[in-house]
PDB file of C-alpha atoms and ligand atoms in Angstrom:
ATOM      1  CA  UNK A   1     127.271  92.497  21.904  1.00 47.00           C
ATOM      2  CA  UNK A   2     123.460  91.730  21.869  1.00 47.00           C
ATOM      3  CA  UNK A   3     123.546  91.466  18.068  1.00 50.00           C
ATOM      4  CA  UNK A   4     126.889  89.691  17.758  1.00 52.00           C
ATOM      5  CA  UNK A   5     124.899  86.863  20.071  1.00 49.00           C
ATOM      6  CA  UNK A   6     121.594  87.091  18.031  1.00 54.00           C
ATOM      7  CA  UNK A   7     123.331  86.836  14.601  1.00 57.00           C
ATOM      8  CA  UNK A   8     125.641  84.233  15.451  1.00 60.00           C
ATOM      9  CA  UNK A   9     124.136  81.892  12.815  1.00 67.00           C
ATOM     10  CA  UNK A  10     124.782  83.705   9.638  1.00 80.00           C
ATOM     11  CA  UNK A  11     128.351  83.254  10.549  1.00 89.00           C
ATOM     12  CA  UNK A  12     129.889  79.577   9.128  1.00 91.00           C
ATOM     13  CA  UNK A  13     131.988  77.717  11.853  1.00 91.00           C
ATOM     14  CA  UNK A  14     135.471  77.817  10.043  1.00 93.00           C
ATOM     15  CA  UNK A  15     134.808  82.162  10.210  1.00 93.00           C
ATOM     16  CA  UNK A  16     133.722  81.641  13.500  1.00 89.00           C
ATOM     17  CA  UNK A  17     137.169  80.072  14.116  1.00 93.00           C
ATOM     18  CA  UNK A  18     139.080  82.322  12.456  1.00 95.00           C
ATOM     19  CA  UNK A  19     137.169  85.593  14.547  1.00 92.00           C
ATOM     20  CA  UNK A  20     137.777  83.722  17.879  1.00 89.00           C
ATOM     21  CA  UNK A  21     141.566  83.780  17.037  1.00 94.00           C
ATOM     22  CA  UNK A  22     141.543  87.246  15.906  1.00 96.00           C
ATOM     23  CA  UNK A  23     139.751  88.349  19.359  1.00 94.00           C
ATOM     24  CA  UNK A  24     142.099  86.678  21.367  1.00 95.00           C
ATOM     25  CA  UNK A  25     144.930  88.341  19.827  1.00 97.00           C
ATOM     26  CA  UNK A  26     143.188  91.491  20.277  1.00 98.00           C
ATOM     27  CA  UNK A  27     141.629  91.513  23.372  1.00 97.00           C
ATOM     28  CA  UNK A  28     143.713  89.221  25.552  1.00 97.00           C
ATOM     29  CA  UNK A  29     142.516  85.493  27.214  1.00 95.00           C
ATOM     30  CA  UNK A  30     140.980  87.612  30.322  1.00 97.00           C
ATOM     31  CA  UNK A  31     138.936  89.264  28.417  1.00 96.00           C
ATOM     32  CA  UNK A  32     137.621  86.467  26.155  1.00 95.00           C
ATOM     33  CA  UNK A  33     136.992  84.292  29.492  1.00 95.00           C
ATOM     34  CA  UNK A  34     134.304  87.023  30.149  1.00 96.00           C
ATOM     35  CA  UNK A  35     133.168  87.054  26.858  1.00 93.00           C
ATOM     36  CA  UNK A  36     132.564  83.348  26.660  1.00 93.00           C
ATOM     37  CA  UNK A  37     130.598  83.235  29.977  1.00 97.00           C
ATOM     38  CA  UNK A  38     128.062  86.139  28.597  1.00 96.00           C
ATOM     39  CA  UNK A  39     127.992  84.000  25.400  1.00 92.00           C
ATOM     40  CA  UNK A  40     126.821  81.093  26.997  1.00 96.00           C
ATOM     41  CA  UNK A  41     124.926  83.255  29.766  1.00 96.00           C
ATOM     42  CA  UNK A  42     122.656  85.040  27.154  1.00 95.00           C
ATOM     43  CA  UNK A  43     121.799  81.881  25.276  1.00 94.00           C
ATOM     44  CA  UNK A  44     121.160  79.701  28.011  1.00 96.00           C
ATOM     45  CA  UNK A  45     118.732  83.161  29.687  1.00 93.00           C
ATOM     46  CA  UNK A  46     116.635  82.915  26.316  1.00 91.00           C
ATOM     47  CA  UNK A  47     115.802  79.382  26.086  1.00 94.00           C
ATOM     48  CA  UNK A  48     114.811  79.830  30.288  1.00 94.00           C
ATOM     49  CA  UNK A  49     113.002  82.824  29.177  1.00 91.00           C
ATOM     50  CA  UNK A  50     111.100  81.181  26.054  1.00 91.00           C
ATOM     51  CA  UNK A  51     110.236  78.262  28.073  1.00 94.00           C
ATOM     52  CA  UNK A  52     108.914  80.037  30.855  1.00 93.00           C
ATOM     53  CA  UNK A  53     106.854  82.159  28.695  1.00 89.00           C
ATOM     54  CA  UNK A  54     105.268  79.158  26.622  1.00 92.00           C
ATOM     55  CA  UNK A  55     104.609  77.199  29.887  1.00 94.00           C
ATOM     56  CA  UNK A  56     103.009  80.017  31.392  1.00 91.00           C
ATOM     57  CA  UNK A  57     100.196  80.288  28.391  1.00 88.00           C
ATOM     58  CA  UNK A  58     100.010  76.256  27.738  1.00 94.00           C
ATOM     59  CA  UNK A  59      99.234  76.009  31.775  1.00 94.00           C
ATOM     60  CA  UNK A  60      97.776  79.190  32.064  1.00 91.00           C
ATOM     61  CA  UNK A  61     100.112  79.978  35.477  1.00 94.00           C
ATOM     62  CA  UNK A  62     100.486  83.007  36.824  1.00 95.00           C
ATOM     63  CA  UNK A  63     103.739  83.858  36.414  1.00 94.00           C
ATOM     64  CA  UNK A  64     104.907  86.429  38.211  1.00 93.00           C
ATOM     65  CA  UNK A  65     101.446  88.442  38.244  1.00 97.00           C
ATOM     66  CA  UNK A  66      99.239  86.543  40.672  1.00 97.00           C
ATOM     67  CA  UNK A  67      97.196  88.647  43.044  1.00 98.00           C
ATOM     68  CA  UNK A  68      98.879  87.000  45.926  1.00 97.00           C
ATOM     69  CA  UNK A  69     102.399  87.985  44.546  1.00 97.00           C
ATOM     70  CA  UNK A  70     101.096  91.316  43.836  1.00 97.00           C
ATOM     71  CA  UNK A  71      99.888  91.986  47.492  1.00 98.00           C
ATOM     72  CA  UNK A  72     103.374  90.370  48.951  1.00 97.00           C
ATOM     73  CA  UNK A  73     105.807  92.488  47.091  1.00 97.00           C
ATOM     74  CA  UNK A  74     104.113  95.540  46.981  1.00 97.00           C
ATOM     75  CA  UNK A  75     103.455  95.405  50.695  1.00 97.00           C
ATOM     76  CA  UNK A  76     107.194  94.623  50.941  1.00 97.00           C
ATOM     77  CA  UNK A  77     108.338  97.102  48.849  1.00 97.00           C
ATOM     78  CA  UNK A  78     110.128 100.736  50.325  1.00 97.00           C
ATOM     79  CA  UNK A  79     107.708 103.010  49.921  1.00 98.00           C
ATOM     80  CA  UNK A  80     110.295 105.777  50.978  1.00 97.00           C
ATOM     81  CA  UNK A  81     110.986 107.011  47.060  1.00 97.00           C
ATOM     82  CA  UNK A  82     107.097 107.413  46.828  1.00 97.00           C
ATOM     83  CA  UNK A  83     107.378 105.584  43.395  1.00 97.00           C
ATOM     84  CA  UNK A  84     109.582 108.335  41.549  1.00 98.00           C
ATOM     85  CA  UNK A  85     111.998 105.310  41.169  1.00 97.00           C
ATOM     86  CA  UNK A  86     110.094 104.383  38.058  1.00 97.00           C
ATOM     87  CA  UNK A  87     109.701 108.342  36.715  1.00 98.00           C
ATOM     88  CA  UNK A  88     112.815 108.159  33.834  1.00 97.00           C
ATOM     89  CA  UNK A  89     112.706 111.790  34.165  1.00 97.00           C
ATOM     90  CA  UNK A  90     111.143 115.049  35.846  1.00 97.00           C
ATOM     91  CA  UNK A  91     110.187 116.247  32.381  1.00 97.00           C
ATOM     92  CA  UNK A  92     108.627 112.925  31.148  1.00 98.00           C
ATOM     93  CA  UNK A  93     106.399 113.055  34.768  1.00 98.00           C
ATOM     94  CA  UNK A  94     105.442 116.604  34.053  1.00 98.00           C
ATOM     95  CA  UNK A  95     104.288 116.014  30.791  1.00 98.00           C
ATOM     96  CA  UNK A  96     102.135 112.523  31.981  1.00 98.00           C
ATOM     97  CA  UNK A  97     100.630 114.832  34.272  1.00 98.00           C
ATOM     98  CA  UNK A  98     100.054 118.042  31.376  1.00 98.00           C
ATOM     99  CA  UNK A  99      99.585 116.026  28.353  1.00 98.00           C
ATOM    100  CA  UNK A 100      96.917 112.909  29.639  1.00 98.00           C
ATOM    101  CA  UNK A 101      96.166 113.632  33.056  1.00 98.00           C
ATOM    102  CA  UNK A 102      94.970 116.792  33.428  1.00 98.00           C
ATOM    103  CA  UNK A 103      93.447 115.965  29.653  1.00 98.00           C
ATOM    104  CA  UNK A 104      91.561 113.353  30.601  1.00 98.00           C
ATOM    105  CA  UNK A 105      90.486 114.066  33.866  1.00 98.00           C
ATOM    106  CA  UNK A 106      88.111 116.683  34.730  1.00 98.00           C
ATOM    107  CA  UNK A 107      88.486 119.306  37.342  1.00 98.00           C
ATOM    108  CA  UNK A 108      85.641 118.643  39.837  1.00 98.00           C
ATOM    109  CA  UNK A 109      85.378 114.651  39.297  1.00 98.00           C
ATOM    110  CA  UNK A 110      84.798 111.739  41.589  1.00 98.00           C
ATOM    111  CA  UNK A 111      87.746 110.166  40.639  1.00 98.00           C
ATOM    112  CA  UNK A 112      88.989 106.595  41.193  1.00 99.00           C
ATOM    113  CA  UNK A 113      92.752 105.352  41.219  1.00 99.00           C
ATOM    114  CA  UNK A 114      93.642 102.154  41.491  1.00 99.00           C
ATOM    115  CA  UNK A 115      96.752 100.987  42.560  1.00 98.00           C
ATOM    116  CA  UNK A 116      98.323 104.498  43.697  1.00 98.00           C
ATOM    117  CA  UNK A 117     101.143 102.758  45.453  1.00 98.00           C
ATOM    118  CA  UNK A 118     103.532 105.666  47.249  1.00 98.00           C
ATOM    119  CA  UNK A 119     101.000 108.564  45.329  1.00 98.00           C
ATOM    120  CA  UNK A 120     103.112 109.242  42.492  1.00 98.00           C
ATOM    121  CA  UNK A 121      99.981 110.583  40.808  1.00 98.00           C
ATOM    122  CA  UNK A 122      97.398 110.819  43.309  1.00 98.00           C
ATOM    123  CA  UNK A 123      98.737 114.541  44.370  1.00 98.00           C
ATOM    124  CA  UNK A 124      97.485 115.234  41.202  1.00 98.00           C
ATOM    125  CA  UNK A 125      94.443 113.955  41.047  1.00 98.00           C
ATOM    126  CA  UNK A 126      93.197 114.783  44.342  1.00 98.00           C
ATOM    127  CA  UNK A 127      94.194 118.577  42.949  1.00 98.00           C
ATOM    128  CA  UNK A 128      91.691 118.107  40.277  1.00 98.00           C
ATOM    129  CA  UNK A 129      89.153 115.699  42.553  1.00 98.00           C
ATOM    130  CA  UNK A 130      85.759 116.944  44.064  1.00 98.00           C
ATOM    131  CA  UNK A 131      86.405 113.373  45.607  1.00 98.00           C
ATOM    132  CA  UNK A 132      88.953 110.911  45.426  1.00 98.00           C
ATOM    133  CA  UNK A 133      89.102 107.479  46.535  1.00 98.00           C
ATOM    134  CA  UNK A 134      92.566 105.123  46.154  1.00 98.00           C
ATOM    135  CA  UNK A 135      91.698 101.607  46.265  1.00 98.00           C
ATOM    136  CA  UNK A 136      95.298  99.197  46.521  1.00 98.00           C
ATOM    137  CA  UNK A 137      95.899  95.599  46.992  1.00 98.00           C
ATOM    138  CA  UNK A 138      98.615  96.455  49.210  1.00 98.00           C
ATOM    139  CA  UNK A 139      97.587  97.283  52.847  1.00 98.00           C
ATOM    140  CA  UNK A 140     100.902  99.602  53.437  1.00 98.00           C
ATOM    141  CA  UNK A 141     100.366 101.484  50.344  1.00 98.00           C
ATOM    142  CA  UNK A 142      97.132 102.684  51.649  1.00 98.00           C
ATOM    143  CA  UNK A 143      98.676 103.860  55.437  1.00 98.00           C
ATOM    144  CA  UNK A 144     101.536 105.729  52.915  1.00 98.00           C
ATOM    145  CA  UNK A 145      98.702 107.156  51.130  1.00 98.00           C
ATOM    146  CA  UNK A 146      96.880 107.739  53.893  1.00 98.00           C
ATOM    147  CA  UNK A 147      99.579 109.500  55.880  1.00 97.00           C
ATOM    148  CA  UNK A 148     100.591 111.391  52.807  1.00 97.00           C
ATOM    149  CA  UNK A 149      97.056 112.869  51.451  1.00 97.00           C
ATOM    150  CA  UNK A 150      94.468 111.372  54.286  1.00 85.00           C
ATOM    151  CA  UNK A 151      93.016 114.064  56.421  1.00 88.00           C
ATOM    152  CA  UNK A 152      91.997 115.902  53.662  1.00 91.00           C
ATOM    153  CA  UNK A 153      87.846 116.637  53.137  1.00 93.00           C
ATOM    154  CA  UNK A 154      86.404 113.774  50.423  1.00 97.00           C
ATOM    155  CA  UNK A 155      89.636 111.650  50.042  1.00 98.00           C
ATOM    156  CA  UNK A 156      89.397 108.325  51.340  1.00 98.00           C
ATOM    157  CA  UNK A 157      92.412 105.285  50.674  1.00 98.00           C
ATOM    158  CA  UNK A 158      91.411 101.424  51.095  1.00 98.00           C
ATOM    159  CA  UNK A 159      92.728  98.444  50.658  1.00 98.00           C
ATOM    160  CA  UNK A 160      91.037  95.919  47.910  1.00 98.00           C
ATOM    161  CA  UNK A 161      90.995  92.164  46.502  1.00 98.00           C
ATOM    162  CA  UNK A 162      92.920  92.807  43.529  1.00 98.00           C
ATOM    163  CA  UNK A 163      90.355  92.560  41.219  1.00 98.00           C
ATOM    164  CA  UNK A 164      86.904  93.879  42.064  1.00 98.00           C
ATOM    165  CA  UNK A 165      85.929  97.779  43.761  1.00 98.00           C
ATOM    166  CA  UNK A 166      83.577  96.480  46.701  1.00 98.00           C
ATOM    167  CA  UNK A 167      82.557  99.074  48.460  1.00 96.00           C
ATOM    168  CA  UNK A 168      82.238 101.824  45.472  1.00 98.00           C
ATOM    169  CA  UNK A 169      78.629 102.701  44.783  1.00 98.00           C
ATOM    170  CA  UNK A 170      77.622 102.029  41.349  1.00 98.00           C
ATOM    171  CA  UNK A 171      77.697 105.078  39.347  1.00 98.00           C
ATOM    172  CA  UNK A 172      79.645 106.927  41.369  1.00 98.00           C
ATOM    173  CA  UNK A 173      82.924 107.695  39.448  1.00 98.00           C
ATOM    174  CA  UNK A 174      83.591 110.299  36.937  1.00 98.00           C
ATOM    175  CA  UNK A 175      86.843 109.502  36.188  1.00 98.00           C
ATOM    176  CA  UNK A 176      89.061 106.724  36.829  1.00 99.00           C
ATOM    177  CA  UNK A 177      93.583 106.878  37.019  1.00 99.00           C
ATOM    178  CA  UNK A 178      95.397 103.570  37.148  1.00 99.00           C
ATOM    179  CA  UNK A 179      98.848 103.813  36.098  1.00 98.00           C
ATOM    180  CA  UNK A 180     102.011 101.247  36.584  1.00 98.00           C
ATOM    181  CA  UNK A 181      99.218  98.991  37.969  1.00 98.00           C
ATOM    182  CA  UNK A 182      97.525  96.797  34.779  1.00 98.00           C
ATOM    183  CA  UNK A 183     100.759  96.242  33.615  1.00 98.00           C
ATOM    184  CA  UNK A 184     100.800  93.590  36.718  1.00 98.00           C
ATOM    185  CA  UNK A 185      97.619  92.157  36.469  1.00 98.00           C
ATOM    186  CA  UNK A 186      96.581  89.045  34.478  1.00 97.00           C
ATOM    187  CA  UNK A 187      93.980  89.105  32.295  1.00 97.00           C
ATOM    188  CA  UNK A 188      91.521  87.413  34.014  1.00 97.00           C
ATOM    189  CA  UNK A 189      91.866  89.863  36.949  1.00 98.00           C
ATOM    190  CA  UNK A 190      91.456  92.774  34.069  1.00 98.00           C
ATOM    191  CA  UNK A 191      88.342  91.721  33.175  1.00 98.00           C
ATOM    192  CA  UNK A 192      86.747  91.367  36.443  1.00 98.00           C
ATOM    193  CA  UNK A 193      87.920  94.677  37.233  1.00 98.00           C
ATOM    194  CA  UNK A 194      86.169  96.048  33.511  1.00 98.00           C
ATOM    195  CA  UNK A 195      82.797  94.527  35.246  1.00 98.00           C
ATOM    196  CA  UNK A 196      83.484  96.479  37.512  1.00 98.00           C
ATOM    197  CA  UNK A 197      84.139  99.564  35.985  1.00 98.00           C
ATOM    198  CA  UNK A 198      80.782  99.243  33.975  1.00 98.00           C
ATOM    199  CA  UNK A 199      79.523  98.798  37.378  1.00 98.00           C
ATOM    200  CA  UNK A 200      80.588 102.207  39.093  1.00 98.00           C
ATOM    201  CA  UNK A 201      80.857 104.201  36.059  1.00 98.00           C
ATOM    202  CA  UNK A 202      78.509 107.369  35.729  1.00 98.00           C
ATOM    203  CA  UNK A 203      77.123 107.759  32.025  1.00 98.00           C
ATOM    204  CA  UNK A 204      79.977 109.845  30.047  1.00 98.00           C
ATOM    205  CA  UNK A 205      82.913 108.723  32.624  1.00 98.00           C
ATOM    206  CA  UNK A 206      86.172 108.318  31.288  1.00 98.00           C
ATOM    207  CA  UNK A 207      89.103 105.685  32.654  1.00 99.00           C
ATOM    208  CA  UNK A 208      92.782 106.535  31.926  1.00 99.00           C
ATOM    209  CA  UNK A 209      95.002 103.128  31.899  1.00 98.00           C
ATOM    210  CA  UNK A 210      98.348 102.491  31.995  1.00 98.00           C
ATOM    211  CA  UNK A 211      99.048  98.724  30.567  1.00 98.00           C
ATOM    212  CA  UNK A 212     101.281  96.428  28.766  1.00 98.00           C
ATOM    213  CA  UNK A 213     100.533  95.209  25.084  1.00 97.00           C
ATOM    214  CA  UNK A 214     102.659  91.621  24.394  1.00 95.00           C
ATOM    215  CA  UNK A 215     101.927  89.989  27.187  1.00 93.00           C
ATOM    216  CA  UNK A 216     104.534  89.932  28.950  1.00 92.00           C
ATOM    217  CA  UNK A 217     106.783  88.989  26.260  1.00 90.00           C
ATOM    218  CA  UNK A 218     109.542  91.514  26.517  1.00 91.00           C
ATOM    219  CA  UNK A 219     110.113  90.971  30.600  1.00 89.00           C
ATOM    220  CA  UNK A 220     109.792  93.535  32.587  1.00 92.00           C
ATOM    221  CA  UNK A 221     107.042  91.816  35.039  1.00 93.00           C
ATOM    222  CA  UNK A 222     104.839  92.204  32.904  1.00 95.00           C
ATOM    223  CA  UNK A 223     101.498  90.172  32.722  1.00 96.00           C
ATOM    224  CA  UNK A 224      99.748  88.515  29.922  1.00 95.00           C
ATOM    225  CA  UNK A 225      97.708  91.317  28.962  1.00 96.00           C
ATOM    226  CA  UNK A 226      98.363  92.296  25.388  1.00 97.00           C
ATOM    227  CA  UNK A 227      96.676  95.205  23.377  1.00 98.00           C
ATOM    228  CA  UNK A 228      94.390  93.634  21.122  1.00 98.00           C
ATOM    229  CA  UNK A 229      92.864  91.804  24.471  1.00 98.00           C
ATOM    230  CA  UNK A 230      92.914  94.738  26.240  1.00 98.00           C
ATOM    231  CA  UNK A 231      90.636  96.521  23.606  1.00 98.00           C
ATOM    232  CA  UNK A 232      88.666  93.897  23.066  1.00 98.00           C
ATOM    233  CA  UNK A 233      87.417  93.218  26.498  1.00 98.00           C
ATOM    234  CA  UNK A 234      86.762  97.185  27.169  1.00 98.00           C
ATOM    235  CA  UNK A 235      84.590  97.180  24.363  1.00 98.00           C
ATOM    236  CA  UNK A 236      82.671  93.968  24.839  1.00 98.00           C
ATOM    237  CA  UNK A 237      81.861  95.574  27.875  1.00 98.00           C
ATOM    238  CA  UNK A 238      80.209  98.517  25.853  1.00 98.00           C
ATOM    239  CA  UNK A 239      83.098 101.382  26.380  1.00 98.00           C
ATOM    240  CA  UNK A 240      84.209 103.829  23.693  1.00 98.00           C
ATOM    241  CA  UNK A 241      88.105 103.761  22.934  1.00 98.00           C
ATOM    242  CA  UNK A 242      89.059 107.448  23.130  1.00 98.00           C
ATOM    243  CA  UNK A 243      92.740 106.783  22.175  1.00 98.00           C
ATOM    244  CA  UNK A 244      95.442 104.031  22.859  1.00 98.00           C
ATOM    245  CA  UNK A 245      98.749 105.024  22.234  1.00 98.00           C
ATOM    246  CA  UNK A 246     102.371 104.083  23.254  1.00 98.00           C
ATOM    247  CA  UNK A 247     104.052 107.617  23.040  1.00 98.00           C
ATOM    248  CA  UNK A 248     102.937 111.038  22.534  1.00 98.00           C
ATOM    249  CA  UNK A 249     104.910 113.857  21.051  1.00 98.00           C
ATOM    250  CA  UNK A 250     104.333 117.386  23.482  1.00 95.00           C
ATOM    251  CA  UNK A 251     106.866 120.725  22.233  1.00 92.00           C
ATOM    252  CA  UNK A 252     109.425 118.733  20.039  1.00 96.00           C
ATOM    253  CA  UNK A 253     109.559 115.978  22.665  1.00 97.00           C
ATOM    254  CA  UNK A 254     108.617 112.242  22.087  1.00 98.00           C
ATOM    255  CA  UNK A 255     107.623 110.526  25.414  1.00 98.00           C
ATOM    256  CA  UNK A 256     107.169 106.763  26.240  1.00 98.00           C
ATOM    257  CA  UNK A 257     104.031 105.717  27.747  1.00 98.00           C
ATOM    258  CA  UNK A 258     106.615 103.370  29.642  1.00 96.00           C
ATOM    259  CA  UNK A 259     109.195 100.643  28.987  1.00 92.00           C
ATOM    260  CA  UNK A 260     108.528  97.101  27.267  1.00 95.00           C
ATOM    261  CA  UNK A 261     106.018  98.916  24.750  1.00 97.00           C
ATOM    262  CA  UNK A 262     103.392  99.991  27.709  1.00 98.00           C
ATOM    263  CA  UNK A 263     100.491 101.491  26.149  1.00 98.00           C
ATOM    264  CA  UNK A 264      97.884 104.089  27.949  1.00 98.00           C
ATOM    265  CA  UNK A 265      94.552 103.447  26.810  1.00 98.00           C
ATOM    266  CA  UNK A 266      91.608 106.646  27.599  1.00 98.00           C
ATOM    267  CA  UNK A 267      88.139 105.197  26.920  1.00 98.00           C
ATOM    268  CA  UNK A 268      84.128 106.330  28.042  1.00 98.00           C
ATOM    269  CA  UNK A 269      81.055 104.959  29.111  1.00 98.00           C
ATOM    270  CA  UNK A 270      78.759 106.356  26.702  1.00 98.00           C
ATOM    271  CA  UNK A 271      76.362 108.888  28.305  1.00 95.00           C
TER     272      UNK A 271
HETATM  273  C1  SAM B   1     104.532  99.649  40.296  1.00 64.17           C
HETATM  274  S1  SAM B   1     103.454 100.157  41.574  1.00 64.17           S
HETATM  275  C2  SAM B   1     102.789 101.658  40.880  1.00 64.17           C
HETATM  276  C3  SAM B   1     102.272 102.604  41.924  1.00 64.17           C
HETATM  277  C4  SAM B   1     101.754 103.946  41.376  1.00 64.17           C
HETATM  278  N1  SAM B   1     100.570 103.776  40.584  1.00 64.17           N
HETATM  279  C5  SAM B   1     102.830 104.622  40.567  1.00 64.17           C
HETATM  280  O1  SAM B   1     102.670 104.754  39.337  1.00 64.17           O
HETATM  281  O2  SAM B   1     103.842 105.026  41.156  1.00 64.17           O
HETATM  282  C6  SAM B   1     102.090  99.028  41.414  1.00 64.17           C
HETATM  283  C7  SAM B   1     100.953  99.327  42.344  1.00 64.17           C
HETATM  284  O3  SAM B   1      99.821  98.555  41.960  1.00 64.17           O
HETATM  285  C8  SAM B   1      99.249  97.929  43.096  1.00 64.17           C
HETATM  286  N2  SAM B   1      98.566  96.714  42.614  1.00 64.17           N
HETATM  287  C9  SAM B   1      99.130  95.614  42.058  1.00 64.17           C
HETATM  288  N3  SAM B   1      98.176  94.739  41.691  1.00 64.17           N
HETATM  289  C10 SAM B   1      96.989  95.313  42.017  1.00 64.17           C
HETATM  290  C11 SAM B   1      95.633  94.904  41.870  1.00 64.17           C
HETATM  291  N4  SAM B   1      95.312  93.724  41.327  1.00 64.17           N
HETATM  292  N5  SAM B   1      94.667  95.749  42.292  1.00 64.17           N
HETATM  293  C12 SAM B   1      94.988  96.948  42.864  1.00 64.17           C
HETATM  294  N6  SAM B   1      96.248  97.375  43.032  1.00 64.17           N
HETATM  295  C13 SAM B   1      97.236  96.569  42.607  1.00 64.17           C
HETATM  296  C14 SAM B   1     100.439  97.686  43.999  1.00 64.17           C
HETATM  297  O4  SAM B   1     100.083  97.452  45.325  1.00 64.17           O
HETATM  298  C15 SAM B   1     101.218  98.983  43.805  1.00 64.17           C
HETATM  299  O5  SAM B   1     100.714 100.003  44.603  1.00 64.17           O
END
């Protein structure tokens, strides 16, 4: 149906006629009711989408990524499916958690995740942590964390601005985890949070991030991020890309680093 609507113009109007008639016989005037509302549905959703896209880059708006939006729905949000509702699969989890982050994160680290939401990975990591800390915008993610993993000897959960790590010593982390979370946050907010980074970094750390790569141009709630930006403004900031990659291929099986071309990005401070 989605190509019928997009190719619609290399069809002349007296063919156009001529299918109409033949899908009516075929399919009935119910049916072609329905059909004519998605027609006009899907073209009339574009044009919204399109516009709201180039007004959000010629005013530079927010969109749907502001930090205050952020910290609303995400301290609205039901916590109670501990963020599995965004795992496609068991086997794609399991292999997120084999093939980049027990690769990328060392057993024995400080380690750093931002935005661990109901702790989808932060089991993990505090596995592999000689301490962890989980820094959210979103006050009720850290009680959930909290209640889930607090308690525990060197893990610690608080809540943050939404774009700096006040409160984390410089060089202090050996390896930082943010995944599902840059794919929310604007660009600006990014590159405070890079400062950051450089800030609390040891020598020969190593981040692991999960972000989006066209700026929000395929949906999803995503922000205006894209790839070559996101590059760019780890390495003006003096980090090493390790790799940057939107799927990976693990025993025959190709996996998405997530929907809407996501990309995970692994880079260093250099010792
Ligand atoms: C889609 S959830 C992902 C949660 C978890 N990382 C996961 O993969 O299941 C997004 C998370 O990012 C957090 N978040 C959004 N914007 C943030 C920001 N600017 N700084 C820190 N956390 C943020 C939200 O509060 C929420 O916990």
């Amino acid at each position: 149906m989605k190509d019928l609507v997009e190719n619609r113009r290399h069809i002349t109007l007296t063919d156009k006629v001529r299918l109409a008639l033949l899908i009516v016989k075929e399919n009935g005037l119910l049916w072609c009711l329905c059909f004519a509302v998605y027609y006009v549905c899907s073209s009339v959703s574009k044009r919204a989408f399109d516009r709201m896209d180039r007004l959000r880059r010629e005013k530079g708006i927010p969109g749907m990524n502001s930090r205050a939006l952020n910290k609303a729905i995400w301290e609205a949000w039901d916590w109670s499916a501990g963020g599995e509702e965004w795992s496609p699969s068991e086997e794609w989890k399991q292999a997120v958690m084999t093939d980049v982050l027990d690769k990328h994160i060392p057993q024995g680290a400080s380690v750093l995740e931002i935005g661990p939401g109901g702790g989808r990975w932060t089991g993990r990591l505090i596995g592999r942590a000689a301490t962890f800390l989980g820094v959210d915008i979103s006050e009720s993610c850290v009680e959930v964390c909290s209640k889930k993993f607090g308690g525990k000897p060197g893990v610690a959960f608080m809540a943050g601005s939404g774009c700096d790590l006040k409160g984390v010593p410089d060089a202090s982390v050996d390896a930082l985890w943010s995944f599902d979370v840059f794919v929310h946050i604007n660009e600006p907010e990014v590159a405070a949070y890079a400062d950051e980074f450089k800030r609390v970094f040891k020598p020969g750390a190593v981040g692991v991030i999960h972000h989006g790569s066209v700026g929000g141009k395929l949906g999803g709630w995503r922000s205006n991020i894209t790839h070559e930006s996101m590059l760019e403004l780890l390495k003006k900031r003096g980090f090493v890309i390790r790799e940057s990659f939107k799927e990976w291929t693990t025993g025959g099986t190709t996996h998405q680093a997530g929907l809407y071309e996501d990309v995970i990005t692994v880079f260093t401070l250099p010792a």
